[in-house]
CSV table of C-alpha atoms in Angstrom, one decimal:
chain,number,residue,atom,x,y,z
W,1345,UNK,CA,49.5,-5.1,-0.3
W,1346,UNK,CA,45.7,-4.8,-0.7
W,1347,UNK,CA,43.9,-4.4,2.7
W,1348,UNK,CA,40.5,-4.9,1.2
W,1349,UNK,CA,37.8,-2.3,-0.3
W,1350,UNK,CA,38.0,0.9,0.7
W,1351,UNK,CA,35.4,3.0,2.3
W,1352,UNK,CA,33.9,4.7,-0.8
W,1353,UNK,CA,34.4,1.3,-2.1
W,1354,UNK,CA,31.9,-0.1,0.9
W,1355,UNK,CA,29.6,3.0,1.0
W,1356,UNK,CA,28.7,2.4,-2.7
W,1357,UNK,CA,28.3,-1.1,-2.3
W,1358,UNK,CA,26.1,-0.7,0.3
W,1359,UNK,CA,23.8,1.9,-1.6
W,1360,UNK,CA,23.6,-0.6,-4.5
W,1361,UNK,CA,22.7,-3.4,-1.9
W,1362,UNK,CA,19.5,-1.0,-0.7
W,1363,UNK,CA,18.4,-0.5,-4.0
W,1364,UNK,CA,17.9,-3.4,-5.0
W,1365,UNK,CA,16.1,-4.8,-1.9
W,1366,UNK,CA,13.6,-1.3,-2.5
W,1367,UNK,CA,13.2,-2.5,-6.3
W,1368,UNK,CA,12.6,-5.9,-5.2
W,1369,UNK,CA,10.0,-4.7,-2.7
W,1370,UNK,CA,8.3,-2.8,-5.9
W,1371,UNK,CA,7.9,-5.7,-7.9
W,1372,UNK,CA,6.8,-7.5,-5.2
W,1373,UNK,CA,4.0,-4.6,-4.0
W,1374,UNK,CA,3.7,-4.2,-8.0
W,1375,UNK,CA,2.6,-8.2,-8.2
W,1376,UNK,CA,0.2,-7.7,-5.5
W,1377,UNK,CA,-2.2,-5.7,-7.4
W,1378,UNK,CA,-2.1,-8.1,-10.2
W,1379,UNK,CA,-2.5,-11.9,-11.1
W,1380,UNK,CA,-1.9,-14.5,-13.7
W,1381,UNK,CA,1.6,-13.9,-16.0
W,1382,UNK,CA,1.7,-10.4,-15.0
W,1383,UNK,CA,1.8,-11.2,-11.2
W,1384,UNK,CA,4.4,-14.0,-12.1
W,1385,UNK,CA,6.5,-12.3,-14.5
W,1386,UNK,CA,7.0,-9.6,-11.9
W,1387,UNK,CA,7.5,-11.7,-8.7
W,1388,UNK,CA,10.5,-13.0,-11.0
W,1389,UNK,CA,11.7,-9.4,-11.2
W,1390,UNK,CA,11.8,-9.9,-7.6
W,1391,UNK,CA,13.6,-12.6,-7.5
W,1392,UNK,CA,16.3,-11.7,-9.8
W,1393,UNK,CA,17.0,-8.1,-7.7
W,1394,UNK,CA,17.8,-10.4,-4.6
W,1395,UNK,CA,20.2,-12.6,-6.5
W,1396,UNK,CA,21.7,-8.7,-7.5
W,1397,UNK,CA,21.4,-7.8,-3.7
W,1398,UNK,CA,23.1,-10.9,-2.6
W,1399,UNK,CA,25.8,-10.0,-4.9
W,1400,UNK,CA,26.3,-6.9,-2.8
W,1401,UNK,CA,26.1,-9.0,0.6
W,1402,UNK,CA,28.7,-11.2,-0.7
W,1403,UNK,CA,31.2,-8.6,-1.2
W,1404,UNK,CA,30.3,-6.8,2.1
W,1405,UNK,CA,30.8,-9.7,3.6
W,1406,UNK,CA,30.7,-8.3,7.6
W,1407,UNK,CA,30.6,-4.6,6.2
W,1408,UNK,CA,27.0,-4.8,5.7
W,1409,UNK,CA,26.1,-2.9,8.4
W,1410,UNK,CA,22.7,-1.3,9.1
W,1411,UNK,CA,20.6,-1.3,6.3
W,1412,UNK,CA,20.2,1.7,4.2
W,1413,UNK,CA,17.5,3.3,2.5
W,1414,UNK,CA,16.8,2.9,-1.3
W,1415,UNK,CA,17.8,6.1,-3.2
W,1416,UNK,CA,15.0,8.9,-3.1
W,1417,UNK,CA,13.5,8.0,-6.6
W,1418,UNK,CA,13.1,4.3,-5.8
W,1419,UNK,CA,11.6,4.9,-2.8
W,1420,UNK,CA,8.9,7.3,-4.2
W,1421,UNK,CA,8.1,4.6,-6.5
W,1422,UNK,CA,7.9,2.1,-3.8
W,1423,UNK,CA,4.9,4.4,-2.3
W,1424,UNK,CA,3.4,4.5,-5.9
W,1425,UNK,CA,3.4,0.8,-6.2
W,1426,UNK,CA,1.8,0.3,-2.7
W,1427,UNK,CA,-1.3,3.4,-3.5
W,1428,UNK,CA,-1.6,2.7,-6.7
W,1429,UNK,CA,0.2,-0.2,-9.0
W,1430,UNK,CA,-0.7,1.4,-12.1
W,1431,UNK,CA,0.9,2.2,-15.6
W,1432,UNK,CA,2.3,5.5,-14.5
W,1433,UNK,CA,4.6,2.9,-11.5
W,1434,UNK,CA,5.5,0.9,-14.3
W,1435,UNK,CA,6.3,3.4,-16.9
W,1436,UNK,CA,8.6,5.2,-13.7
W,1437,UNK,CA,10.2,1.7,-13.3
W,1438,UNK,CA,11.2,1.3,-16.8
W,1439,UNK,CA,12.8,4.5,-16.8
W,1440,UNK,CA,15.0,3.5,-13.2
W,1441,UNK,CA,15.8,0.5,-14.6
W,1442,UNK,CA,17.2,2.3,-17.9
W,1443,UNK,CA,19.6,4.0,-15.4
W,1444,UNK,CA,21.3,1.4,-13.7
W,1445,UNK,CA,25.0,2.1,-13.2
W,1446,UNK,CA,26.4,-1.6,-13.4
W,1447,UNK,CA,27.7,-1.3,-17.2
W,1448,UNK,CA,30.2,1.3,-15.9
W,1449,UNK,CA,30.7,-0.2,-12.6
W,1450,UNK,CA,33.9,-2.9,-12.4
W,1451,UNK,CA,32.4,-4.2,-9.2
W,1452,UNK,CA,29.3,-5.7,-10.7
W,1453,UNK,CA,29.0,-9.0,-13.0
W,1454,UNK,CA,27.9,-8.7,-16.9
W,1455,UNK,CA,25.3,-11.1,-16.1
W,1456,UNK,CA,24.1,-8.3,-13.7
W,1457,UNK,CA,24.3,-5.4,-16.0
W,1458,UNK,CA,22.7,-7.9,-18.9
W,1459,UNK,CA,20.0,-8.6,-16.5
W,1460,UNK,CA,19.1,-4.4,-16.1
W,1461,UNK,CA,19.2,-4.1,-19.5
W,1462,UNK,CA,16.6,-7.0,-19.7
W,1463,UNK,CA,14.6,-5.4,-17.3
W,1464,UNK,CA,13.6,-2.4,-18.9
W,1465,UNK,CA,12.8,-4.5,-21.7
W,1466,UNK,CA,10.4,-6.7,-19.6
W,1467,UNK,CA,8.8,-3.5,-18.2
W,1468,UNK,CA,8.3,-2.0,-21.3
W,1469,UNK,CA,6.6,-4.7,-22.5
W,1470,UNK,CA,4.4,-4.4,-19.0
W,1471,UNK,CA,3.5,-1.2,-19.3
W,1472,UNK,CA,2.9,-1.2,-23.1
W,1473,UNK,CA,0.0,-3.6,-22.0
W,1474,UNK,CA,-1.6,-1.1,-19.8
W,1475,UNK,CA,-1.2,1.3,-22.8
W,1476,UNK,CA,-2.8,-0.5,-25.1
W,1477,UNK,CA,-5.6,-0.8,-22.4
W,1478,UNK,CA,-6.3,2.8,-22.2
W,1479,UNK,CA,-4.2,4.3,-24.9
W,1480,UNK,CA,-7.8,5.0,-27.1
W,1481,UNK,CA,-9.9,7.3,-24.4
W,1482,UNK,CA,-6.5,8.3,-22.7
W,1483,UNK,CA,-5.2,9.4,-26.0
W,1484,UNK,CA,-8.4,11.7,-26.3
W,1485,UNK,CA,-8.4,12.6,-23.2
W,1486,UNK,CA,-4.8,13.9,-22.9
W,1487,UNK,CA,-5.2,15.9,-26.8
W,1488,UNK,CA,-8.8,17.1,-25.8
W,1489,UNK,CA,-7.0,18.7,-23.0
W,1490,UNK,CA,-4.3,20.1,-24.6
W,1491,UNK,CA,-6.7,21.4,-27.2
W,1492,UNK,CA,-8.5,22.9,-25.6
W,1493,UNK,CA,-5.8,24.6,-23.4
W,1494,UNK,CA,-4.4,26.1,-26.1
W,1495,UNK,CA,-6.9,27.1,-28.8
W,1496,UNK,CA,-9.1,29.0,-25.7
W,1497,UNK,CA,-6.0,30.5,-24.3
W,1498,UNK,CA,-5.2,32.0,-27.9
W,1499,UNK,CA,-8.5,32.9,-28.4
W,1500,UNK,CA,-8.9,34.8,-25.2
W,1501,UNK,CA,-5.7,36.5,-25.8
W,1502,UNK,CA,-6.3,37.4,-29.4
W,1503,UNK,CA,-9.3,38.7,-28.4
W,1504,UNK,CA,-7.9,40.3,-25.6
W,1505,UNK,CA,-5.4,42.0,-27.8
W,1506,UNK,CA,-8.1,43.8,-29.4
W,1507,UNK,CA,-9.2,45.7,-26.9
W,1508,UNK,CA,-12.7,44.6,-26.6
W,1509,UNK,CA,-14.7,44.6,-22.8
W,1510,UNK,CA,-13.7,42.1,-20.3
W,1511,UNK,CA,-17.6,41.1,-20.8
W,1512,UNK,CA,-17.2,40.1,-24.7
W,1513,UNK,CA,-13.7,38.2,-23.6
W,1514,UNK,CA,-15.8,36.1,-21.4
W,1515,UNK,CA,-18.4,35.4,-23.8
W,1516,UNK,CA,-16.2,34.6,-26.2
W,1517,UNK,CA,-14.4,32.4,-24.2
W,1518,UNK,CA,-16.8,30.5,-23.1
W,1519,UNK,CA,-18.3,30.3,-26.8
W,1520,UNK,CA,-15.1,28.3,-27.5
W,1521,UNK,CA,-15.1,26.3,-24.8
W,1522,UNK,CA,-18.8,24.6,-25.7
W,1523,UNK,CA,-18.0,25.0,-29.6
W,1524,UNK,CA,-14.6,23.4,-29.3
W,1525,UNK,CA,-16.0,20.3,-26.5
W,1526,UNK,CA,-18.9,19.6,-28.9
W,1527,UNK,CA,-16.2,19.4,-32.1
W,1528,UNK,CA,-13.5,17.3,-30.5
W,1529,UNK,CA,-16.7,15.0,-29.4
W,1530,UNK,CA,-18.3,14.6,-32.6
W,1531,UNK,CA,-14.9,14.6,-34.2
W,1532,UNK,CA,-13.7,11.6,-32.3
W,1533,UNK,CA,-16.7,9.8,-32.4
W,1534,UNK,CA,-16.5,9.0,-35.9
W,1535,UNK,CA,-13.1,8.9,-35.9
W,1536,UNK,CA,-13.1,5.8,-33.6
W,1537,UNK,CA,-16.2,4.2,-35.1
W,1538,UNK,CA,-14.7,4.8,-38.5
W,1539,UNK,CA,-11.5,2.7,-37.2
W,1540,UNK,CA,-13.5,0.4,-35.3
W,1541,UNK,CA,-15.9,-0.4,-38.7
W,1542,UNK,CA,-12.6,-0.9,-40.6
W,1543,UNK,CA,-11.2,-3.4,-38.4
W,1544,UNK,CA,-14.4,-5.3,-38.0
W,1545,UNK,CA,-14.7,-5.7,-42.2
W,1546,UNK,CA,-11.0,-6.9,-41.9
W,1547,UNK,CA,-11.3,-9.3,-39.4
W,1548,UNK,CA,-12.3,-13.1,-40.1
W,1549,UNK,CA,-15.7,-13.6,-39.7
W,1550,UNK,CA,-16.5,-16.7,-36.9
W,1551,UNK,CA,-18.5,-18.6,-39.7
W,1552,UNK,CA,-15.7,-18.5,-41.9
W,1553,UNK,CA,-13.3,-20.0,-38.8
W,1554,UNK,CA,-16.4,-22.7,-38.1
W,1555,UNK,CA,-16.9,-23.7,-41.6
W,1556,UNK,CA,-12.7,-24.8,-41.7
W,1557,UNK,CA,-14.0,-28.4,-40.4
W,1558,UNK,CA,-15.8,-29.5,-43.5
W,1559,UNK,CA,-13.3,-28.2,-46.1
W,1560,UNK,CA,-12.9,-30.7,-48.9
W,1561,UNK,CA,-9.5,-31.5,-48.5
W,1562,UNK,CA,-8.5,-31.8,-51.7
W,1563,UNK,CA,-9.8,-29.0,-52.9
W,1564,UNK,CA,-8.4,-27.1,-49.6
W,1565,UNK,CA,-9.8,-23.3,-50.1
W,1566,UNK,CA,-8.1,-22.3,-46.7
W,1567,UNK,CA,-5.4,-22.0,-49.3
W,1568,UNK,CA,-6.9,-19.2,-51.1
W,1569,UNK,CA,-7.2,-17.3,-47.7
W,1570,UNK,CA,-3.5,-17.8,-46.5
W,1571,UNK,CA,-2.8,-16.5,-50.1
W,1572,UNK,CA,-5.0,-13.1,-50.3
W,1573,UNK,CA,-3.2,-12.6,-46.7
W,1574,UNK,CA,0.0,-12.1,-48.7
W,1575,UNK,CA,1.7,-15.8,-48.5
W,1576,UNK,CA,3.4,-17.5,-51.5
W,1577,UNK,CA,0.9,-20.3,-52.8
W,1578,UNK,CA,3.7,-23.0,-51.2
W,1579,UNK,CA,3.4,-20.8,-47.8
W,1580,UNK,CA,-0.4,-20.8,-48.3
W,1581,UNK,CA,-0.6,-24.7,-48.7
W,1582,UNK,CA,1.7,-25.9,-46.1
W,1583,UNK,CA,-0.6,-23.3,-43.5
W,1584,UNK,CA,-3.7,-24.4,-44.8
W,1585,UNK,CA,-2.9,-28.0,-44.1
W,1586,UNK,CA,-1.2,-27.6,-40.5
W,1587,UNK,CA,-4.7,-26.3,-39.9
W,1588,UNK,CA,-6.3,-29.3,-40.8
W,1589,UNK,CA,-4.6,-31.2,-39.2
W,1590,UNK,CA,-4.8,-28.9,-36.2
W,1591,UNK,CA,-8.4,-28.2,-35.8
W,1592,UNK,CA,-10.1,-26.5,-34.3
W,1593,UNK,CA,-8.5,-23.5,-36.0
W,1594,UNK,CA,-7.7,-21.0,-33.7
W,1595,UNK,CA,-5.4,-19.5,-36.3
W,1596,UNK,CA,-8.1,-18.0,-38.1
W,1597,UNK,CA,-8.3,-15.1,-35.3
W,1598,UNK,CA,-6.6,-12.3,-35.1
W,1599,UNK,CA,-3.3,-11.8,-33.5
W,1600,UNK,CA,-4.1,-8.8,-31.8
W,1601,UNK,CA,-7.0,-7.1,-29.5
W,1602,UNK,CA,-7.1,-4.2,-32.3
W,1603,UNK,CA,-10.2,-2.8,-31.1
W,1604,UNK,CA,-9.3,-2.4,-27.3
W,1605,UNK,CA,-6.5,-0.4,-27.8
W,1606,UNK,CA,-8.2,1.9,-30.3
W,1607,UNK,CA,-10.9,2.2,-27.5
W,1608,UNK,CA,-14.9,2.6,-28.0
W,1609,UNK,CA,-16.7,5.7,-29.9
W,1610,UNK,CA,-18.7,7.0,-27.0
W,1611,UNK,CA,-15.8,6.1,-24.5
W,1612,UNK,CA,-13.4,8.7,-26.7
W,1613,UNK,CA,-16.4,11.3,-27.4
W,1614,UNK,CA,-16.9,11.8,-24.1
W,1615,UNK,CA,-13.3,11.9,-23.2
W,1616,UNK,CA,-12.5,14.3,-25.8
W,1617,UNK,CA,-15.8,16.7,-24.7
W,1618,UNK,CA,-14.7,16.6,-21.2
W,1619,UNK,CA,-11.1,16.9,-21.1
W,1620,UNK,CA,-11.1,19.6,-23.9
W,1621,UNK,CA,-13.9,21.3,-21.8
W,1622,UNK,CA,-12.1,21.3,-19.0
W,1623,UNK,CA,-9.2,22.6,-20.3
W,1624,UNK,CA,-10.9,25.3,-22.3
W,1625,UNK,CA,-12.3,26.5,-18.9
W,1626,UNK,CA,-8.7,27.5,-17.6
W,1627,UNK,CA,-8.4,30.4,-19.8
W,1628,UNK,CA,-11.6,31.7,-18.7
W,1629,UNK,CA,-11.0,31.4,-14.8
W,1630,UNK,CA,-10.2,34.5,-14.3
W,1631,UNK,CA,-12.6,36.7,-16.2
W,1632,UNK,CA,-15.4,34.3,-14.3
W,1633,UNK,CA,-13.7,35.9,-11.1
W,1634,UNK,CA,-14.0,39.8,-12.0
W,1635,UNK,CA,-10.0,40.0,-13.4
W,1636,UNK,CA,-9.1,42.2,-15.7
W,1637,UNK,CA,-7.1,43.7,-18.5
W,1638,UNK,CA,-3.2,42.6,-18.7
W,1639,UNK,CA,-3.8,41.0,-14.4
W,1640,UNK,CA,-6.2,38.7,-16.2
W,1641,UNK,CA,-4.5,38.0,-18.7
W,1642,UNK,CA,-1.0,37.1,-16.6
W,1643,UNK,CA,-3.4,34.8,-14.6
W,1644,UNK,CA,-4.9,33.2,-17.6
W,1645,UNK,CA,-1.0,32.5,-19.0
W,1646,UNK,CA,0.1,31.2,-16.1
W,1647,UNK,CA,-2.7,28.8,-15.0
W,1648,UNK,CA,-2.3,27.6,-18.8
W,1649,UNK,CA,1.2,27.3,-18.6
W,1650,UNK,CA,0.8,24.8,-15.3
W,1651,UNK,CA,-1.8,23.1,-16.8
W,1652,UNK,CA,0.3,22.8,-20.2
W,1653,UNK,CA,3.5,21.2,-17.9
W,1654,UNK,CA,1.1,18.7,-15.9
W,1655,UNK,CA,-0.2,17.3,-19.5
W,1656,UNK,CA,3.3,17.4,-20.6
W,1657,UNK,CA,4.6,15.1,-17.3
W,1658,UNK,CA,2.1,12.8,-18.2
W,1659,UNK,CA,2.8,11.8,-21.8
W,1660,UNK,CA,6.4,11.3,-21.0
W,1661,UNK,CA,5.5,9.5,-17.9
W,1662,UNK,CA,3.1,7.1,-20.4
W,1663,UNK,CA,5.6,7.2,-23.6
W,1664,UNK,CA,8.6,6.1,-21.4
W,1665,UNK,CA,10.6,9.3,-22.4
W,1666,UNK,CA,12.0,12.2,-20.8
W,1667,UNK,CA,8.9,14.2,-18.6
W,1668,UNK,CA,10.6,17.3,-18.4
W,1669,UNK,CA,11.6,17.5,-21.9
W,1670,UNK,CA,7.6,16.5,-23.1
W,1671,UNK,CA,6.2,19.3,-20.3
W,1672,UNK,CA,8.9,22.1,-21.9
W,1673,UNK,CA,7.5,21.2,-25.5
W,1674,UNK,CA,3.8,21.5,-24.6
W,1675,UNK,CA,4.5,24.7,-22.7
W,1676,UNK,CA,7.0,26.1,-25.8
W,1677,UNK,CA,4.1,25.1,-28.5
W,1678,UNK,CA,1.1,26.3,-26.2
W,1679,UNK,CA,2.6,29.7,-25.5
W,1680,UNK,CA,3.9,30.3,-28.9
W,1681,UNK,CA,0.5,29.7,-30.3
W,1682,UNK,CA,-1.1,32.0,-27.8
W,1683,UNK,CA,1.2,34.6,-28.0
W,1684,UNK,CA,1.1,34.4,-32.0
W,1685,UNK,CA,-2.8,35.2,-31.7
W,1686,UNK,CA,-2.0,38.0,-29.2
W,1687,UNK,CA,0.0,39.9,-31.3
W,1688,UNK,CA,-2.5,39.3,-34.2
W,1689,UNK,CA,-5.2,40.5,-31.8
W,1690,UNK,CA,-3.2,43.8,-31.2
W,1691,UNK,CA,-2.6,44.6,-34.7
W,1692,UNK,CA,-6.5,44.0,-35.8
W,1693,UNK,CA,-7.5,46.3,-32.7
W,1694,UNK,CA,-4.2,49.1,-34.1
W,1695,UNK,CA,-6.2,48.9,-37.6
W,1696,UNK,CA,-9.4,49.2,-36.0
């Protein structure tokens, strides 16, 4: 005879129902920082975790009890919503929403575990718009950094190796540091202006898109644009004339903002100078502060190695992938090219 759930049963239960009223209250602090569709499309989030959490009442029925407190990583992200509603919240919440236990739990409905699923797929989508935002300058930002984290530290230590003064290490470092900021800012300069140039001769020119209204018909060169876009002639033609009929022709635009996400020259110049500079810098702390020999160069490592984890967090925090995994590569790649350079450093100070 079945007595109804069992305690584990109720205790679970329970937990799930205090989830999902904490990740209905991120949606809903996450909605408050923004407006329009996004504000919308997340107070529908909202909605659709209390439909989950009256799910869990309904079972409980008078079990509910007092109510509990949202697991420790939803809660943390509730305080990130309320301080700071950002992409870093929403790239954290596509990630807890990727975890939902519901397809392996016999208690919840597939409509349920479908609607997790879609979730993290709404999300994404989200927080690929705040990527797109800031993915040019934040893309040199995060590699100027890195840069210049690792191509100082190596340099130090190779230097380092050789046995020279603490006096030339310093020099030298800092010598990188200004050489390497003033080459990842020139470099990305014209990198981004070169990108943003090419999209700009690509793109349809707004005479072009106001000249579509006096087209001879007949003749119809829209046509002839459709086609040197890659369309069939029959494609072309049918296009060219539901634009006609449609004007004014909005079609001619572009689909997408290509030229925010790659971000402005300057914007990604001085990101680049910056962030590698201030990177750079680490290395050199503690010869700046009197250290020296092998203490120095421990300090040097392990500031580096911090730094080197941190940037690592936040590109898996951004990319939507694992943040430990991203910090361990950065700190595997950064300390392999230092201590590579070491080594070098001792065997040219040996020949010497």
């Amino acid at each position: 005879m079945n007595d109804g759930p069992s305690s584990r049963d109720v205790k679970r239960w329970r937990q799930y129902l205090a989830d999902e009223r904490a990740e209905a209250a991120v949606y809903r602090d996450l909605a408050g920082r923004r407006s329009g569709e996004e504000r919308e499309i997340l107070l529908a989030l909202a909605d659709a975790e209390g439909r989950h959490e009256q799910h869990w009442r309904n079972l409980l029925g008078e079990r509910v009890g007092m109510p509990l407190k949202g697991d420790i990583r939803t809660r943390i992200l509730g305080v990130l919503a309320r301080r700071f509603g950002s992409v870093f919240v929403l790239a954290l919440a596509q990630r807890a929403e990727t975890r939902s236990p519901y397809a392996t739990d016999a208690d919840a409905t597939e409509a349920m575990t479908a609607d997790e699923q879609i979730h993290a797929e709404v999300i994404r989508a989200l927080a690929a718009r705040g990527r797109n935002r800031l993915s040019g300058t934040f893309r040199a930002a995060v590699f100027g950094a890195n840069d210049g984290l690792v191509s100082n530290l190596a340099l130090v230590l190779g230097i380092s190796g050789s046995g020279v003064s603490n006096q030339i290490v310093l020099f030298t470092g800092l010598a990188g540091l200004l050489a390497g900021a003033l080459s990842m800012g020139a470099g990305e300069y014209v990198s981004v202006r070169s990108q943003r140039e090419l999209l700009e001769a690509s793109s349809p020119d707004s005479a072009a898109r106001d000249a579509v209204r006096h087209l001879d018909v007949d003749a119809n060169e829209l046509a002839l644009v459709y086609r040197a876009r890659g369309m069939t002639q029959q494609e072309a033609d049918a296009k060219a004339a539901e634009v006609l009929r449609l004007l004014p022709a909005d079609e001619m635009a572009p689909d997408v903002d290509q030229h925010e996400s790659i971000g402005t020259g300057l914007g990604a110049a001085g990101a680049s100078f910056c962030f590698f500079a201030s990177g750079a810098v680490i290395p050199v702390l503690p010869y700046l502060f009197g250290l020296e020999g092998y203490v120095a160069l421990a300090v040097a490592a392990v500031l580096v190695g911090l730094a080197l984890i941190c940037t690592g967090l936040v590109v898996g925090l951004l990319s939507g992938g694992p943040p430990v995994k991203r910090a361990l590569r950065q700190l595997a790649i950064g300390y392999g090219a230092a201590g590579a350079t070491y080594l070098l450093g001792l065997a040219f100070g040996g020949g010497v």
